[in-house]
Coordinates of C-alpha atoms in Angstrom, one line a residue:
X277 CA -8.5 33.9 -10.1
X278 CA -12.0 35.2 -9.8
X279 CA -15.1 33.0 -9.4
X280 CA -17.1 34.4 -12.6
X281 CA -14.6 35.2 -15.3
X282 CA -13.0 31.8 -14.5
X283 CA -15.7 29.8 -13.6
X284 CA -16.7 27.4 -16.1
X285 CA -20.4 26.9 -14.8
X286 CA -21.3 30.5 -14.8
X287 CA -25.1 30.3 -14.1
X288 CA -25.6 33.3 -16.8
X289 CA -23.6 31.1 -19.6
X290 CA -24.4 27.6 -18.7
X291 CA -28.1 28.1 -18.6
X292 CA -28.1 29.1 -22.7
X293 CA -25.3 26.8 -23.6
X294 CA -25.1 24.2 -21.1
X295 CA -22.7 22.6 -18.3
X296 CA -20.5 20.9 -20.8
X297 CA -20.2 23.7 -23.8
X298 CA -19.9 26.3 -20.8
X299 CA -17.1 24.3 -19.1
X300 CA -15.5 24.0 -22.9
X301 CA -16.0 27.9 -23.9
X302 CA -14.5 29.0 -20.5
X303 CA -11.4 26.9 -20.4
X304 CA -10.7 27.4 -24.4
X305 CA -10.9 31.7 -23.5
X306 CA -8.6 31.2 -21.0
X307 CA -6.5 28.9 -23.4
X308 CA -6.3 31.5 -25.6
X309 CA -5.4 34.3 -22.8
X310 CA -2.4 32.3 -21.6
X311 CA -0.8 30.8 -25.0
X312 CA -2.0 33.4 -27.2
X313 CA -1.6 36.7 -25.5
X314 CA 1.4 35.5 -23.6
X315 CA -0.3 35.1 -20.3
X316 CA 2.5 32.5 -18.8
X317 CA 4.2 35.9 -18.3
X318 CA 1.8 38.4 -17.2
X319 CA -0.7 36.1 -15.3
X320 CA 1.6 35.3 -12.5
X321 CA 2.7 38.7 -12.2
X322 CA -0.7 40.0 -12.1
X323 CA -2.2 38.0 -9.9
X324 CA 0.8 37.0 -7.7
X325 CA -0.4 33.8 -6.1
X326 CA 1.2 32.2 -3.7
X327 CA 3.7 29.4 -4.7
X328 CA 2.7 25.5 -4.4
X329 CA 3.8 24.5 -1.5
X330 CA 7.0 22.1 -2.5
X331 CA 5.5 19.1 -1.0
X332 CA 2.9 19.0 -3.3
X333 CA 4.4 19.7 -6.4
X334 CA 3.6 16.8 -9.0
X335 CA 0.8 15.2 -6.9
X336 CA -1.9 17.8 -6.9
X337 CA -3.6 18.5 -10.1
X338 CA -6.9 17.3 -12.3
X339 CA -8.6 14.8 -13.9
X340 CA -9.7 15.9 -17.2
X341 CA -11.1 14.1 -20.4
X342 CA -9.3 14.7 -23.7
X343 CA -11.9 16.9 -25.1
X344 CA -10.3 19.6 -22.7
X345 CA -7.2 18.3 -22.3
X346 CA -5.1 21.3 -24.2
X347 CA -7.2 24.1 -22.6
X348 CA -6.6 22.6 -19.0
X349 CA -2.8 21.6 -19.9
X350 CA -2.7 25.5 -20.7
X351 CA -4.4 26.9 -18.1
X352 CA -4.6 24.8 -14.7
X353 CA -0.9 25.0 -14.3
X354 CA -1.2 28.9 -14.0
X355 CA -3.7 28.2 -11.2
X356 CA -1.5 26.3 -9.3
X357 CA -2.0 22.5 -10.6
X358 CA 1.2 20.7 -11.4
X359 CA 0.0 17.5 -12.7
X360 CA -2.6 17.0 -15.3
X361 CA -4.6 13.4 -15.6
X362 CA -6.0 12.9 -19.1
X363 CA -8.1 10.3 -19.9
X364 CA -9.5 8.1 -20.8
X365 CA -7.6 8.0 -24.1
X366 CA -8.7 5.9 -26.9
X367 CA -6.3 5.2 -30.0
X368 CA -8.3 7.8 -31.7
X369 CA -7.2 10.5 -29.2
X370 CA -3.6 9.7 -29.4
X371 CA -3.1 12.5 -31.8
X372 CA -5.2 15.0 -29.7
X373 CA -3.2 14.4 -26.4
X374 CA 0.3 15.0 -28.3
X375 CA -1.1 18.4 -29.5
X376 CA -2.3 19.0 -25.9
X377 CA 1.0 18.1 -24.2
X378 CA 3.4 19.8 -26.5
X379 CA 4.1 22.8 -24.8
X380 CA 3.3 21.8 -21.2
X381 CA 4.7 23.4 -18.1
X382 CA 3.4 20.2 -15.8
X383 CA 3.8 16.7 -15.5
X384 CA 1.1 15.2 -17.8
X385 CA 0.1 11.7 -17.2
X386 CA -2.7 9.5 -19.7
X387 CA -5.2 7.0 -18.5
X388 CA -5.7 4.2 -20.8
X389 CA -7.8 1.3 -21.2
X390 CA -5.1 -0.9 -23.2
X391 CA -1.8 -2.0 -23.6
X392 CA -1.5 -0.7 -27.5
X393 CA -3.1 2.7 -26.4
X394 CA -0.3 3.4 -23.5
X395 CA 2.6 2.1 -26.3
X396 CA 1.0 4.5 -28.6
X397 CA 0.5 8.1 -26.1
X398 CA 3.6 6.8 -24.1
X399 CA 6.3 9.0 -25.9
X400 CA 4.1 12.3 -25.4
X401 CA 3.3 12.3 -22.0
X402 CA 5.4 11.8 -18.8
X403 CA 3.5 8.9 -17.5
X404 CA 1.1 6.0 -18.8
X405 CA -1.2 4.1 -16.5
X406 CA -3.7 1.3 -17.7
X407 CA -6.5 0.9 -15.7
X408 CA -6.4 2.6 -12.3
X409 CA -3.0 5.0 -11.1
X410 CA -2.2 3.6 -7.8
X411 CA -2.4 6.0 -4.4
X412 CA -4.9 8.5 -6.6
X413 CA -7.2 10.2 -4.9
X414 CA -9.9 12.1 -7.2
X415 CA -12.2 14.6 -5.2
X416 CA -15.6 15.2 -6.3
X417 CA -16.3 17.7 -4.0
X418 CA -14.8 21.3 -3.7
X419 CA -14.5 21.2 0.2
X420 CA -10.7 23.0 0.6
X421 CA -10.7 21.1 4.1
X422 CA -10.9 17.7 2.3
X423 CA -8.5 18.6 -0.1
X424 CA -6.1 19.7 2.8
X425 CA -6.6 16.3 4.5
X426 CA -5.8 14.0 1.2
X427 CA -2.7 16.0 0.4
X428 CA -1.8 15.8 4.1
X429 CA -0.7 11.8 2.7
X430 CA 2.6 12.5 1.2
X431 CA 2.2 9.2 -1.0
X432 CA -1.1 10.5 -2.3
X433 CA -1.7 12.3 -5.7
X434 CA -4.8 14.2 -5.3
X435 CA -6.5 15.1 -8.6
X436 CA -9.5 17.6 -8.8
X437 CA -12.4 15.7 -10.9
X438 CA -14.5 18.1 -13.5
X439 CA -17.0 17.8 -10.9
X440 CA -14.7 20.1 -8.9
X441 CA -14.3 22.2 -11.7
X442 CA -17.9 22.6 -12.8
X443 CA -18.8 23.6 -9.1
X444 CA -15.9 25.8 -8.1
X445 CA -14.0 27.0 -11.2
X446 CA -9.6 26.4 -11.6
X447 CA -9.4 29.6 -8.7
X448 CA -10.3 26.5 -6.5
X449 CA -6.3 26.1 -6.9
X450 CA -5.5 29.0 -6.0
X451 CA -7.8 28.9 -2.7
X452 CA -6.4 25.4 -1.8
X453 CA -2.9 26.6 -1.9
X454 CA -4.1 29.9 0.2
X455 CA -5.3 27.5 3.3
X456 CA -2.1 25.8 3.4
X457 CA -0.1 28.7 3.7
X458 CA 0.9 29.8 7.1
X459 CA -0.1 33.3 7.7
X460 CA 0.3 35.8 10.7
X461 CA -2.4 38.2 12.0
X462 CA -3.0 41.2 10.0
X463 CA -1.2 44.5 11.2
X464 CA -3.2 47.3 12.3
X465 CA -2.7 51.3 13.0
X466 CA -1.2 51.0 16.2
X467 CA 1.7 48.6 14.6
X468 CA 2.8 51.8 12.2
X469 CA 6.0 52.6 13.3
X470 CA 6.6 56.5 14.4
X471 CA 9.2 56.7 11.9
X472 CA 8.0 57.5 8.2
X473 CA 10.8 55.4 6.8
X474 CA 9.4 52.6 8.4
X475 CA 6.3 53.0 7.2
X476 CA 4.5 49.9 5.4
X477 CA 3.5 50.2 1.9
X478 CA -0.3 49.7 3.2
X479 CA 0.2 52.7 5.1
X480 CA 1.1 55.0 2.3
X481 CA -1.7 53.3 0.2
X482 CA -4.1 54.5 3.0
X483 CA -2.3 58.2 2.8
X484 CA -2.8 58.0 -1.0
X485 CA -6.5 57.6 -0.6
X486 CA -7.2 59.6 2.4
X487 CA -5.1 62.5 0.6
X488 CA -7.5 61.9 -2.7
X489 CA -10.5 62.2 -0.7
X490 CA -9.0 65.6 0.8
X491 CA -8.4 66.8 -2.5
X492 CA -11.8 65.8 -3.6
X493 CA -13.7 67.6 -0.8
X494 CA -11.3 70.9 -1.7
X495 CA -12.3 70.6 -5.5
X496 CA -16.2 70.7 -4.6
X497 CA -15.8 73.4 -2.1
X498 CA -14.0 75.3 -4.9
X499 CA -16.5 74.5 -7.2
X500 CA -19.8 75.4 -5.1
X501 CA -18.0 78.6 -3.9
X502 CA -16.0 80.9 -6.2
X503 CA -16.0 78.5 -9.1
X504 CA -13.1 80.1 -10.6
X505 CA -9.5 80.9 -8.6
X506 CA -7.1 83.3 -9.8
X507 CA -5.0 81.2 -12.1
X508 CA -8.4 80.2 -13.8
X509 CA -9.3 83.9 -14.5
X510 CA -5.8 84.9 -15.4
X511 CA -5.5 82.0 -18.1
X512 CA -9.4 82.8 -19.2
X513 CA -8.8 86.8 -19.0
X514 CA -12.5 86.7 -17.5
X515 CA -14.3 86.3 -14.4
X516 CA -17.3 84.5 -13.6
X517 CA -19.3 87.6 -14.1
X518 CA -17.9 87.4 -17.7
X519 CA -19.2 83.7 -18.2
X520 CA -22.4 85.2 -17.2
X521 CA -22.5 87.4 -19.9
X522 CA -21.0 85.0 -22.6
X523 CA -24.0 82.4 -21.8
X524 CA -26.2 82.2 -19.0
X525 CA -25.7 78.3 -18.5
X526 CA -21.8 78.4 -18.6
X527 CA -21.0 78.6 -15.1
X528 CA -23.5 75.9 -14.2
X529 CA -21.5 73.7 -17.1
X530 CA -18.5 74.3 -15.4
X531 CA -19.5 73.6 -12.1
X532 CA -21.2 70.2 -13.3
X533 CA -18.0 69.4 -14.6
X534 CA -16.1 70.1 -11.8
X535 CA -18.6 68.4 -9.3
X536 CA -18.2 65.2 -10.8
X537 CA -14.6 65.1 -11.0
X538 CA -14.7 65.9 -7.4
X539 CA -17.1 63.0 -6.6
X540 CA -14.9 60.8 -9.0
X541 CA -12.0 61.7 -6.5
X542 CA -13.4 61.1 -3.5
X543 CA -14.7 57.7 -4.9
X544 CA -11.1 56.8 -5.9
X545 CA -9.5 57.8 -2.8
X546 CA -12.4 55.4 -1.1
X547 CA -11.2 52.5 -3.0
X548 CA -7.4 52.9 -2.6
X549 CA -8.2 53.4 1.2
X550 CA -10.3 50.0 1.0
X551 CA -7.5 48.6 -1.4
X552 CA -4.8 49.4 0.8
X553 CA -6.2 48.3 4.0
X554 CA -8.4 45.3 2.8
X555 CA -5.9 43.8 0.3
X556 CA -2.1 45.1 0.8
X557 CA -2.3 44.8 4.5
X558 CA -3.4 41.3 4.3
X559 CA -0.8 40.5 1.9
X560 CA -2.3 40.1 -1.4
X561 CA -0.1 40.7 -4.4
X562 CA -3.4 41.4 -6.7
X563 CA -3.8 44.4 -4.7
X564 CA -0.8 45.9 -5.1
X565 CA -0.6 45.7 -8.7
X566 CA -4.4 47.1 -8.9
X567 CA -3.5 49.7 -7.1
X568 CA -0.2 50.2 -9.2
X569 CA -2.4 50.0 -12.8
X570 CA -5.7 52.3 -11.6
X571 CA -2.9 54.7 -9.9
X572 CA -0.7 55.4 -12.9
X573 CA -3.6 55.9 -15.1
X574 CA -5.3 58.5 -12.7
X575 CA -2.1 60.3 -12.4
X576 CA -0.9 60.3 -15.4
X577 CA -3.9 62.3 -16.4
X578 CA -2.1 65.2 -15.4
X579 CA -0.3 65.3 -18.7
X580 CA -3.4 66.0 -20.7
X581 CA -2.6 69.5 -20.1
X582 CA 0.2 68.6 -23.3
X583 CA -3.0 68.9 -25.5
X584 CA -5.2 71.6 -24.0
X585 CA -2.6 74.1 -22.9
X586 CA -3.8 74.6 -19.1
X587 CA -1.4 73.4 -16.3
X588 CA -3.7 73.8 -13.3
X589 CA -1.5 74.4 -10.3
X590 CA -3.6 72.6 -7.6
X591 CA -4.0 69.7 -9.8
X592 CA -0.3 69.7 -10.3
X593 CA 0.3 70.2 -6.5
X594 CA -2.2 67.3 -5.8
X595 CA -0.1 65.0 -8.2
X596 CA 3.4 66.6 -6.4
X597 CA 2.5 65.8 -3.1
X598 CA 0.8 62.1 -3.7
X599 CA 2.6 60.6 -6.3
X600 CA 5.9 59.7 -3.9
X601 CA 3.4 58.0 -1.6
X602 CA 2.0 56.2 -4.3
X603 CA 4.9 55.1 -5.1
X604 CA 6.1 54.1 -1.8
X605 CA 2.8 51.8 -1.7
X606 CA 3.6 49.6 -4.5
X607 CA 7.0 49.5 -4.7
X608 CA 7.3 46.0 -3.2
X609 CA 5.2 43.4 -3.6
X610 CA 3.5 42.0 -0.2
X611 CA 5.7 39.7 1.2
X612 CA 4.2 38.5 4.3
X613 CA 0.5 36.8 3.9
X614 CA -1.8 38.0 6.5
X615 CA -5.2 36.4 4.6
X616 CA -7.8 34.3 6.6
X617 CA -8.6 30.8 5.7
X618 CA -10.6 30.5 2.7
X619 CA -14.0 29.6 3.5
X620 CA -17.1 28.2 2.3
X621 CA -20.7 28.8 2.6
X622 CA -24.1 28.3 1.2
X623 CA -24.3 27.1 -2.6
X624 CA -27.3 29.5 -3.1
X625 CA -25.4 32.5 -1.8
X626 CA -22.5 32.0 -3.7
X627 CA -24.5 31.5 -6.7
X628 CA -26.2 34.9 -6.2
X629 CA -22.5 36.2 -5.4
X630 CA -21.6 35.2 -8.8
X631 CA -24.3 37.3 -10.5
X632 CA -23.2 40.7 -8.3
X633 CA -19.7 39.9 -9.4
X634 CA -20.7 39.7 -13.1
X635 CA -23.0 43.2 -12.7
X636 CA -19.6 44.7 -11.0
X637 CA -17.6 43.5 -13.3
X638 CA -19.6 45.1 -16.3
X639 CA -20.1 48.7 -14.1
X640 CA -15.9 48.4 -13.9
X641 CA -15.8 48.0 -17.5
X642 CA -18.6 50.6 -18.5
X643 CA -16.8 53.2 -16.2
X644 CA -13.8 52.7 -17.6
X645 CA -15.1 52.9 -21.8
X646 CA -16.9 55.7 -20.3
X647 CA -13.8 57.5 -19.0
X648 CA -12.2 57.0 -22.3
X649 CA -14.8 58.1 -24.5
X650 CA -14.8 61.4 -22.4
X651 CA -11.1 61.7 -22.8
X652 CA -11.4 61.5 -26.2
X653 CA -14.3 63.9 -27.0
X654 CA -12.4 66.5 -24.2
X655 CA -9.3 66.3 -26.0
X656 CA -11.0 66.5 -29.7
X657 CA -14.7 68.0 -29.9
X658 CA -14.9 69.0 -25.9
X659 CA -18.6 69.0 -26.2
X660 CA -21.4 66.1 -27.1
X661 CA -24.4 67.3 -28.6
X662 CA -26.7 67.1 -25.4
X663 CA -24.1 69.5 -24.0
X664 CA -24.4 72.3 -26.6
X665 CA -28.1 71.7 -26.6
X666 CA -28.3 72.4 -23.0
X667 CA -25.8 75.4 -23.5
X668 CA -28.0 76.8 -26.4
X669 CA -25.0 77.7 -28.4
X670 CA -22.3 76.1 -30.7
X671 CA -18.4 75.8 -30.5
X672 CA -17.9 78.2 -32.9
X673 CA -19.7 81.3 -30.6
X674 CA -18.0 80.1 -27.4
X675 CA -14.5 80.2 -29.4
X676 CA -15.3 83.5 -30.4
X677 CA -16.4 84.8 -27.1
X678 CA -12.8 83.7 -25.6
X679 CA -10.4 82.0 -27.4
X680 CA -9.1 79.8 -24.6
X681 CA -12.7 79.1 -23.3
X682 CA -12.8 75.8 -24.9
X683 CA -8.9 74.5 -23.9
X684 CA -10.0 75.4 -20.6
X685 CA -13.5 73.4 -21.0
X686 CA -11.2 70.7 -22.3
X687 CA -9.0 70.7 -19.5
X688 CA -12.0 69.9 -17.0
X689 CA -13.6 67.3 -19.4
X690 CA -10.7 65.4 -20.2
X691 CA -9.3 65.2 -17.0
X692 CA -12.8 64.0 -15.5
X693 CA -12.5 61.3 -18.3
X694 CA -9.0 60.2 -17.0
X695 CA -10.6 60.0 -13.3
X696 CA -12.9 57.8 -14.5
X697 CA -10.7 55.4 -16.5
X698 CA -8.5 55.1 -13.3
X699 CA -11.5 54.7 -11.1
X700 CA -13.1 52.2 -13.3
X701 CA -10.5 50.2 -13.6
X702 CA -10.2 49.8 -9.3
X703 CA -13.9 48.8 -9.6
X704 CA -12.8 46.3 -12.7
X705 CA -9.9 45.1 -10.8
X706 CA -11.3 44.6 -7.5
X707 CA -14.4 42.9 -8.6
X708 CA -12.4 40.5 -10.5
X709 CA -9.7 39.7 -7.9
X710 CA -11.3 40.4 -4.3
X711 CA -14.5 38.7 -4.6
X712 CA -13.8 36.4 -1.9
X713 CA -16.3 35.2 0.5
X714 CA -16.0 37.5 3.7
X715 CA -13.8 40.2 2.5
X716 CA -16.2 43.1 3.9
X717 CA -13.8 45.6 2.5
X718 CA -15.0 44.8 -0.8
X719 CA -18.3 45.2 -0.3
X720 CA -18.0 48.7 1.6
X721 CA -15.4 50.1 -0.3
X722 CA -17.1 49.8 -3.8
X723 CA -20.9 51.0 -1.8
X724 CA -19.0 54.2 -0.4
X725 CA -16.9 54.7 -3.5
X726 CA -19.8 54.3 -6.0
X727 CA -22.0 56.2 -3.9
X728 CA -19.4 59.1 -3.7
X729 CA -18.9 58.9 -7.4
X730 CA -22.4 59.1 -8.7
X731 CA -24.4 61.0 -5.9
X732 CA -23.0 64.4 -6.6
X733 CA -23.7 63.8 -10.6
X734 CA -27.2 63.3 -10.2
X735 CA -27.3 66.6 -7.5
X736 CA -25.6 68.8 -9.7
X737 CA -27.1 67.8 -13.2
X738 CA -30.5 68.4 -11.5
X739 CA -29.4 71.7 -9.8
X740 CA -28.2 73.3 -13.0
X741 CA -31.4 72.1 -14.7
X742 CA -29.4 69.6 -17.1
X743 CA -31.8 66.8 -16.8
X744 CA -31.8 65.2 -20.4
X745 CA -32.8 61.9 -20.3
X746 CA -30.7 60.6 -22.9
X747 CA -27.4 62.0 -21.1
X748 CA -27.9 60.7 -17.7
X749 CA -29.3 57.5 -18.8
X750 CA -25.8 55.8 -18.3
X751 CA -25.8 57.3 -14.8
X752 CA -29.0 55.6 -13.8
X753 CA -27.8 52.6 -15.5
X754 CA -24.9 52.6 -13.0
X755 CA -26.9 53.6 -10.0
X756 CA -29.7 50.5 -10.7
X757 CA -26.6 48.0 -11.7
X758 CA -24.3 48.8 -8.7
X759 CA -27.2 48.6 -6.0
X760 CA -28.3 45.1 -7.7
X761 CA -24.6 43.6 -7.8
X762 CA -24.0 45.1 -3.9
X763 CA -27.5 43.9 -3.0
X764 CA -27.2 40.2 -4.4
X765 CA -23.5 39.9 -2.8
X766 CA -24.0 41.4 0.2
X767 CA -24.6 38.4 2.3
X768 CA -21.3 36.5 0.4
X769 CA -18.8 39.2 0.8
X770 CA -19.8 40.6 4.3
X771 CA -20.1 37.2 6.0
X772 CA -18.0 36.2 9.0
X773 CA -14.7 35.1 8.8
X774 CA -12.9 32.2 10.2
X775 CA -9.6 33.0 11.8
X776 CA -6.8 31.3 10.1

């Protein structure tokens, strides 16, 4: 699980609310997701954690106070905990423990101080201990090697104390499990068979990304060259010269929409390649799921033509060529783990990276929201006020000059919005699930992908003179936030990795 989203002591929130309140709030939020939003069904599918080793079941978990027992019993088993110790339990806590353990999916034991409390709480849990529990090891340090050493004793029950959960977050359980899973070296390009029928999923993912990059450069070349192809002219019943005659800013406006779309395609392709090479190739199920979710959004934007009425042949051809490759890339979950050993570094480095992760999560969420808004605008009113101010006209005048001009512009505008939604999801999901020390591909993919997606936007706006500050402000914020996030996390994400 991602460090920030599931980190009970996020430096952002803890500075305001304090350690205990932050831990409780984070666990309650997660519990609401797991219990109320059906998370028990979809969280294992989305994150695809490796299963808990059979020899650890029933003896690897956490020790939590009664105040967060309900949330911990709901959340931590999804992470990999198979036993939760609640305590110390007093006579007034019995009802709270009963409610907390009512729908448990792991073993729950209670630690009490008096026999009468043990008798009262016993019917509601799987075990009760007065005083100390035999063969119990309580970890106070989030060191993964220390946890593995303790778990090597088959008679010991190993529990993470609140200190571990505060320092490392519930995702610590998954990192310990991953460290114990035997892996093999990740395959390289030389290991790809000659026969396409035997190409692995990650190679198909790379091909999809490469195809998106090529298509993006092709779209940019057309935009900077003829602007309109034959099917554009046929649909409009007009040439570039005719568009100049309708409005002298109109061709530049079309170029601004189409070049931003081309840059976004290149950015998405870059993130696809990084996700396939760095995530799916290493055997991470979450990487395949991220590719599946974002890819579906990106490809399904083709059907915007049902609203705009303009089915672009080249857009359709790109989808026809790349979608089968996309299906091959996501059809099966990665079965063989190739990930490196999870490792720890300086705490200050990790803290800076948490800030960077928070910012990149914001970037991805913002891009998705912006793409949704742009899609809605494109499929309805087509223009925002600053567009019409730049053009120096209104929608009625443009519609009067050419009856299909607005649907034509709507196709470009809505298509860009849909692609931006797909790109935003990629940034969001990679930042949520791939933010691990030593994952160089995450840093480089986000750097190159976001640069490819934003540099053409700024360049074309200044080239055509569409420099309204309020229109470009979100782009400036995006560039600044992304640069700050990647600067804060560079040493963490690009740290040398230890071989398994």
